[in-house]
GROMACS .gro file of N, CA, C and O in nm:
model
  288
    1LEU      N    1  -3.627 -10.769   5.012
    1LEU     CA    2  -3.520 -10.690   5.072
    1LEU      C    3  -3.574 -10.621   5.196
    1LEU      O    4  -3.682 -10.563   5.194
    2GLU      N    5  -3.501 -10.628   5.302
    2GLU     CA    6  -3.543 -10.565   5.427
    2GLU      C    7  -3.465 -10.437   5.452
    2GLU      O    8  -3.358 -10.416   5.394
    3VAL      N    9  -3.516 -10.354   5.541
    3VAL     CA   10  -3.453 -10.226   5.571
    3VAL      C   11  -3.311 -10.248   5.623
    3VAL      O   12  -3.219 -10.174   5.586
    4ALA      N   13  -3.290 -10.349   5.707
    4ALA     CA   14  -3.157 -10.373   5.763
    4ALA      C   15  -3.055 -10.403   5.654
    4ALA      O   16  -2.942 -10.352   5.657
    5GLN      N   17  -3.095 -10.483   5.555
    5GLN     CA   18  -3.004 -10.513   5.444
    5GLN      C   19  -2.980 -10.389   5.359
    5GLN      O   20  -2.868 -10.361   5.318
    6ALA      N   21  -3.085 -10.312   5.333
    6ALA     CA   22  -3.071 -10.189   5.255
    6ALA      C   23  -2.979 -10.091   5.328
    6ALA      O   24  -2.897 -10.023   5.266
    7GLN      N   25  -2.991 -10.084   5.461
    7GLN     CA   26  -2.906  -9.996   5.540
    7GLN      C   27  -2.761 -10.038   5.530
    7GLN      O   28  -2.671  -9.955   5.513
    8ALA      N   29  -2.735 -10.168   5.539
    8ALA     CA   30  -2.597 -10.219   5.528
    8ALA      C   31  -2.539 -10.184   5.391
    8ALA      O   32  -2.424 -10.140   5.381
    9ASP      N   33  -2.620 -10.203   5.286
    9ASP     CA   34  -2.574 -10.171   5.151
    9ASP      C   35  -2.549 -10.021   5.135
    9ASP      O   36  -2.451  -9.979   5.074
   10ALA      N   37  -2.638  -9.939   5.191
   10ALA     CA   38  -2.628  -9.793   5.176
   10ALA      C   39  -2.505  -9.738   5.248
   10ALA      O   40  -2.440  -9.646   5.199
   11SER      N   41  -2.474  -9.793   5.363
   11SER     CA   42  -2.362  -9.738   5.441
   11SER      C   43  -2.226  -9.771   5.380
   11SER      O   44  -2.126  -9.709   5.414
   12ASP      N   45  -2.224  -9.867   5.288
   12ASP     CA   46  -2.099  -9.904   5.221
   12ASP      C   47  -2.062  -9.810   5.106
   12ASP      O   48  -1.950  -9.815   5.056
   13VAL      N   49  -2.157  -9.729   5.063
   13VAL     CA   50  -2.138  -9.645   4.945
   13VAL      C   51  -2.155  -9.498   4.983
   13VAL      O   52  -2.255  -9.463   5.047
   14PRO      N   53  -2.063  -9.410   4.944
   14PRO     CA   54  -2.081  -9.268   4.973
   14PRO      C   55  -2.201  -9.212   4.896
   14PRO      O   56  -2.241  -9.265   4.794
   15CYS      N   57  -2.257  -9.105   4.947
   15CYS     CA   58  -2.371  -9.041   4.881
   15CYS      C   59  -2.330  -8.997   4.741
   15CYS      O   60  -2.228  -8.929   4.725
   16PRO      N   61  -2.406  -9.033   4.638
   16PRO     CA   62  -2.371  -8.992   4.503
   16PRO      C   63  -2.387  -8.842   4.479
   16PRO      O   64  -2.330  -8.787   4.385
   17SER      N   65  -2.461  -8.775   4.566
   17SER     CA   66  -2.485  -8.633   4.547
   17SER      C   67  -2.379  -8.547   4.617
   17SER      O   68  -2.320  -8.459   4.555
   18CYS      N   69  -2.355  -8.573   4.747
   18CYS     CA   70  -2.261  -8.488   4.822
   18CYS      C   71  -2.127  -8.557   4.851
   18CYS      O   72  -2.033  -8.491   4.894
   19GLY      N   73  -2.120  -8.689   4.831
   19GLY     CA   74  -1.995  -8.762   4.850
   19GLY      C   75  -1.962  -8.801   4.993
   19GLY      O   76  -1.858  -8.861   5.018
   20GLU      N   77  -2.048  -8.769   5.088
   20GLU     CA   78  -2.021  -8.801   5.229
   20GLU      C   79  -2.034  -8.952   5.253
   20GLU      O   80  -2.124  -9.017   5.202
   21ASP      N   81  -1.943  -9.006   5.332
   21ASP     CA   82  -1.947  -9.147   5.369
   21ASP      C   83  -2.032  -9.168   5.493
   21ASP      O   84  -2.028  -9.086   5.586
   22GLY      N   85  -2.105  -9.278   5.497
   22GLY     CA   86  -2.177  -9.318   5.617
   22GLY      C   87  -2.293  -9.231   5.657
   22GLY      O   88  -2.339  -9.239   5.771
   23ARG      N   89  -2.343  -9.149   5.567
   23ARG     CA   90  -2.454  -9.058   5.601
   23ARG      C   91  -2.585  -9.096   5.535
   23ARG      O   92  -2.683  -9.025   5.546
   24ARG      N   93  -2.587  -9.210   5.467
   24ARG     CA   94  -2.711  -9.254   5.401
   24ARG      C   95  -2.784  -9.351   5.493
   24ARG      O   96  -2.724  -9.436   5.555
   25ARG      N   97  -2.917  -9.336   5.502
   25ARG     CA   98  -2.999  -9.423   5.587
   25ARG      C   99  -3.114  -9.480   5.505
   25ARG      O  100  -3.168  -9.412   5.418
   26ALA      N  101  -3.152  -9.603   5.538
   26ALA     CA  102  -3.264  -9.669   5.470
   26ALA      C  103  -3.390  -9.654   5.555
   26ALA      O  104  -3.384  -9.660   5.678
   27PHE      N  105  -3.502  -9.635   5.488
   27PHE     CA  106  -3.631  -9.620   5.553
   27PHE      C  107  -3.737  -9.697   5.474
   27PHE      O  108  -3.719  -9.723   5.355
   28ARG      N  109  -3.846  -9.731   5.540
   28ARG     CA  110  -3.961  -9.793   5.473
   28ARG      C  111  -4.077  -9.694   5.480
   28ARG      O  112  -4.105  -9.637   5.586
   29VAL      N  113  -4.148  -9.676   5.369
   29VAL     CA  114  -4.264  -9.586   5.365
   29VAL      C  115  -4.375  -9.647   5.451
   29VAL      O  116  -4.412  -9.763   5.434
   30THR      N  117  -4.426  -9.567   5.544
   30THR     CA  118  -4.536  -9.612   5.629
   30THR      C  119  -4.667  -9.539   5.598
   30THR      O  120  -4.773  -9.583   5.640
   31LYS      N  121  -4.657  -9.431   5.524
   31LYS     CA  122  -4.775  -9.353   5.488
   31LYS      C  123  -4.863  -9.433   5.393
   31LYS      O  124  -4.814  -9.501   5.302
   32GLU      N  125  -4.993  -9.428   5.414
   32GLU     CA  126  -5.087  -9.496   5.325
   32GLU      C  127  -5.073  -9.441   5.183
   32GLU      O  128  -5.053  -9.323   5.163
   33GLY      N  129  -5.080  -9.528   5.086
   33GLY     CA  130  -5.072  -9.487   4.947
   33GLY      C  131  -5.000  -9.591   4.863
   33GLY      O  132  -4.964  -9.699   4.911
   34ALA      N  133  -4.976  -9.557   4.739
   34ALA     CA  134  -4.917  -9.651   4.643
   34ALA      C  135  -4.776  -9.694   4.682
   34ALA      O  136  -4.732  -9.802   4.645
   35ASN      N  137  -4.703  -9.611   4.756
   35ASN     CA  138  -4.564  -9.644   4.792
   35ASN      C  139  -4.550  -9.709   4.929
   35ASN      O  140  -4.438  -9.740   4.971
   36LYS      N  141  -4.660  -9.733   4.999
   36LYS     CA  142  -4.651  -9.793   5.133
   36LYS      C  143  -4.575  -9.925   5.126
   36LYS      O  144  -4.602 -10.009   5.041
   37GLY      N  145  -4.476  -9.939   5.215
   37GLY     CA  146  -4.397 -10.061   5.220
   37GLY      C  147  -4.268 -10.056   5.139
   37GLY      O  148  -4.180 -10.139   5.158
   38ARG      N  149  -4.256  -9.959   5.049
   38ARG     CA  150  -4.134  -9.948   4.969
   38ARG      C  151  -4.019  -9.898   5.056
   38ARG      O  152  -4.038  -9.824   5.151
   39ILE      N  153  -3.898  -9.941   5.020
   39ILE     CA  154  -3.779  -9.900   5.092
   39ILE      C  155  -3.705  -9.796   5.009
   39ILE      O  156  -3.694  -9.809   4.887
   40PHE      N  157  -3.654  -9.692   5.077
   40PHE     CA  158  -3.578  -9.588   5.010
   40PHE      C  159  -3.457  -9.552   5.094
   40PHE      O  160  -3.452  -9.580   5.213
   41ILE      N  161  -3.359  -9.490   5.031
   41ILE     CA  162  -3.239  -9.442   5.099
   41ILE      C  163  -3.235  -9.291   5.087
   41ILE      O  164  -3.264  -9.235   4.981
   42LYS      N  165  -3.201  -9.227   5.198
   42LYS     CA  166  -3.192  -9.082   5.201
   42LYS      C  167  -3.061  -9.042   5.268
   42LYS      O  168  -3.021  -9.102   5.368
   43CYS      N  169  -2.993  -8.943   5.212
   43CYS     CA  170  -2.871  -8.890   5.272
   43CYS      C  171  -2.911  -8.793   5.384
   43CYS      O  172  -2.997  -8.707   5.363
   44LEU      N  173  -2.849  -8.808   5.499
   44LEU     CA  174  -2.881  -8.721   5.612
   44LEU      C  175  -2.821  -8.581   5.598
   44LEU      O  176  -2.862  -8.489   5.668
   45ASP      N  177  -2.722  -8.565   5.509
   45ASP     CA  178  -2.660  -8.435   5.489
   45ASP      C  179  -2.730  -8.352   5.381
   45ASP      O  180  -2.764  -8.237   5.403
   46CYS      N  181  -2.748  -8.413   5.265
   46CYS     CA  182  -2.801  -8.334   5.152
   46CYS      C  183  -2.942  -8.374   5.110
   46CYS      O  184  -2.998  -8.318   5.017
   47SER      N  185  -3.000  -8.475   5.177
   47SER     CA  186  -3.136  -8.522   5.149
   47SER      C  187  -3.151  -8.588   5.012
   47SER      O  188  -3.263  -8.599   4.962
   48ALA      N  189  -3.040  -8.631   4.949
   48ALA     CA  190  -3.052  -8.706   4.824
   48ALA      C  191  -3.138  -8.829   4.851
   48ALA      O  192  -3.131  -8.891   4.956
   49PHE      N  193  -3.220  -8.866   4.754
   49PHE     CA  194  -3.321  -8.969   4.771
   49PHE      C  195  -3.306  -9.073   4.662
   49PHE      O  196  -3.281  -9.041   4.547
   50GLN      N  197  -3.326  -9.201   4.698
   50GLN     CA  198  -3.317  -9.310   4.600
   50GLN      C  199  -3.409  -9.423   4.643
   50GLN      O  200  -3.402  -9.470   4.757
   51TRP      N  201  -3.496  -9.468   4.552
   51TRP     CA  202  -3.578  -9.586   4.580
   51TRP      C  203  -3.489  -9.709   4.576
   51TRP      O  204  -3.403  -9.721   4.490
   52VAL      N  205  -3.514  -9.802   4.666
   52VAL     CA  206  -3.442  -9.930   4.668
   52VAL      C  207  -3.530 -10.039   4.609
   52VAL      O  208  -3.483 -10.123   4.534
   53THR      N  209  -3.657 -10.038   4.643
   53THR     CA  210  -3.750 -10.139   4.595
   53THR      C  211  -3.841 -10.080   4.488
   53THR      O  212  -3.869  -9.961   4.487
   54ALA      N  213  -3.885 -10.167   4.401
   54ALA     CA  214  -3.973 -10.124   4.292
   54ALA      C  215  -4.114 -10.099   4.345
   54ALA      O  216  -4.153 -10.152   4.449
   55ALA      N  217  -4.187 -10.019   4.272
   55ALA     CA  218  -4.326  -9.993   4.308
   55ALA      C  219  -4.408 -10.120   4.287
   55ALA      O  220  -4.379 -10.200   4.198
   56ALA      N  221  -4.508 -10.138   4.370
   56ALA     CA  222  -4.597 -10.252   4.354
   56ALA      C  223  -4.675 -10.235   4.223
   56ALA      O  224  -4.709 -10.123   4.183
   57ALA      N  225  -4.699 -10.346   4.158
   57ALA     CA  226  -4.774 -10.341   4.032
   57ALA      C  227  -4.916 -10.296   4.061
   57ALA      O  228  -4.981 -10.344   4.153
   58ARG      N  229  -4.962 -10.203   3.983
   58ARG     CA  230  -5.099 -10.155   3.999
   58ARG      C  231  -5.189 -10.233   3.906
   58ARG      O  232  -5.149 -10.274   3.798
   59GLU      N  233  -5.312 -10.249   3.950
   59GLU     CA  234  -5.407 -10.317   3.864
   59GLU      C  235  -5.446 -10.221   3.752
   59GLU      O  236  -5.467 -10.102   3.776
   60PRO      N  237  -5.453 -10.272   3.629
   60PRO     CA  238  -5.490 -10.184   3.519
   60PRO      C  239  -5.634 -10.134   3.535
   60PRO      O  240  -5.717 -10.203   3.593
   61ALA      N  241  -5.658 -10.017   3.483
   61ALA     CA  242  -5.793  -9.961   3.486
   61ALA      C  243  -5.884 -10.048   3.400
   61ALA      O  244  -5.842 -10.102   3.298
   62PRO      N  245  -6.007 -10.064   3.443
   62PRO     CA  246  -6.099 -10.146   3.362
   62PRO      C  247  -6.120 -10.083   3.225
   62PRO      O  248  -6.125  -9.961   3.212
   63GLU      N  249  -6.129 -10.170   3.127
   63GLU     CA  250  -6.149 -10.120   2.990
   63GLU      C  251  -6.294 -10.076   2.973
   63GLU      O  252  -6.385 -10.138   3.027
   64ALA      N  253  -6.310  -9.970   2.897
   64ALA     CA  254  -6.445  -9.923   2.867
   64ALA      C  255  -6.509 -10.019   2.767
   64ALA      O  256  -6.441 -10.074   2.681
   65PRO      N  257  -6.639 -10.041   2.781
   65PRO     CA  258  -6.704 -10.130   2.684
   65PRO      C  259  -6.699 -10.068   2.545
   65PRO      O  260  -6.693  -9.946   2.531
   66PRO      N  261  -6.700 -10.152   2.441
   66PRO     CA  262  -6.695 -10.096   2.305
   66PRO      C  263  -6.819 -10.009   2.279
   66PRO      O  264  -6.926 -10.034   2.333
   67ALA      N  265  -6.798  -9.907   2.199
   67ALA     CA  266  -6.908  -9.815   2.166
   67ALA      C  267  -7.015  -9.890   2.089
   67ALA      O  268  -6.985  -9.972   2.001
   68GLN      N  269  -7.139  -9.862   2.121
   68GLN     CA  270  -7.252  -9.926   2.053
   68GLN      C  271  -7.280  -9.849   1.924
   68GLN      O  272  -7.279  -9.727   1.923
   69THR      N  273  -7.301  -9.920   1.819
   69THR     CA  274  -7.341  -9.856   1.694
   69THR      C  275  -7.485  -9.892   1.666
   69THR      O  276  -7.532 -10.002   1.701
   70GLU      N  277  -7.557  -9.799   1.609
   70GLU     CA  278  -7.698  -9.826   1.581
   70GLU      C  279  -7.711  -9.921   1.464
   70GLU      O  280  -7.644  -9.906   1.362
   71GLN      N  281  -7.798 -10.019   1.480
   71GLN     CA  282  -7.827 -10.114   1.373
   71GLN      C  283  -7.948 -10.063   1.296
   71GLN      O  284  -8.047 -10.023   1.355
   72GLN      N  285  -7.944 -10.063   1.164
   72GLN     CA  286  -8.057 -10.013   1.086
   72GLN      C  287  -8.117 -10.122   1.006
   72GLN      O  288  -8.072 -10.216   0.963
   0.00000   0.00000   0.00000
């Protein structure tokens, strides 16, 4: 999904928070971090926020090795 398509979809629906028509805009996160590249919609009147795209899958943390038990 691209920002232009998200913008077209957002402008067709009034803000769920304040009810204003045509005041929602789509943006892509440019800041470095886990959400970089995600698209979100924000209302220009009330700042209501909604993610459009899902978060990228994170790699699972490495598993700790099994605890060693002393052999007698």
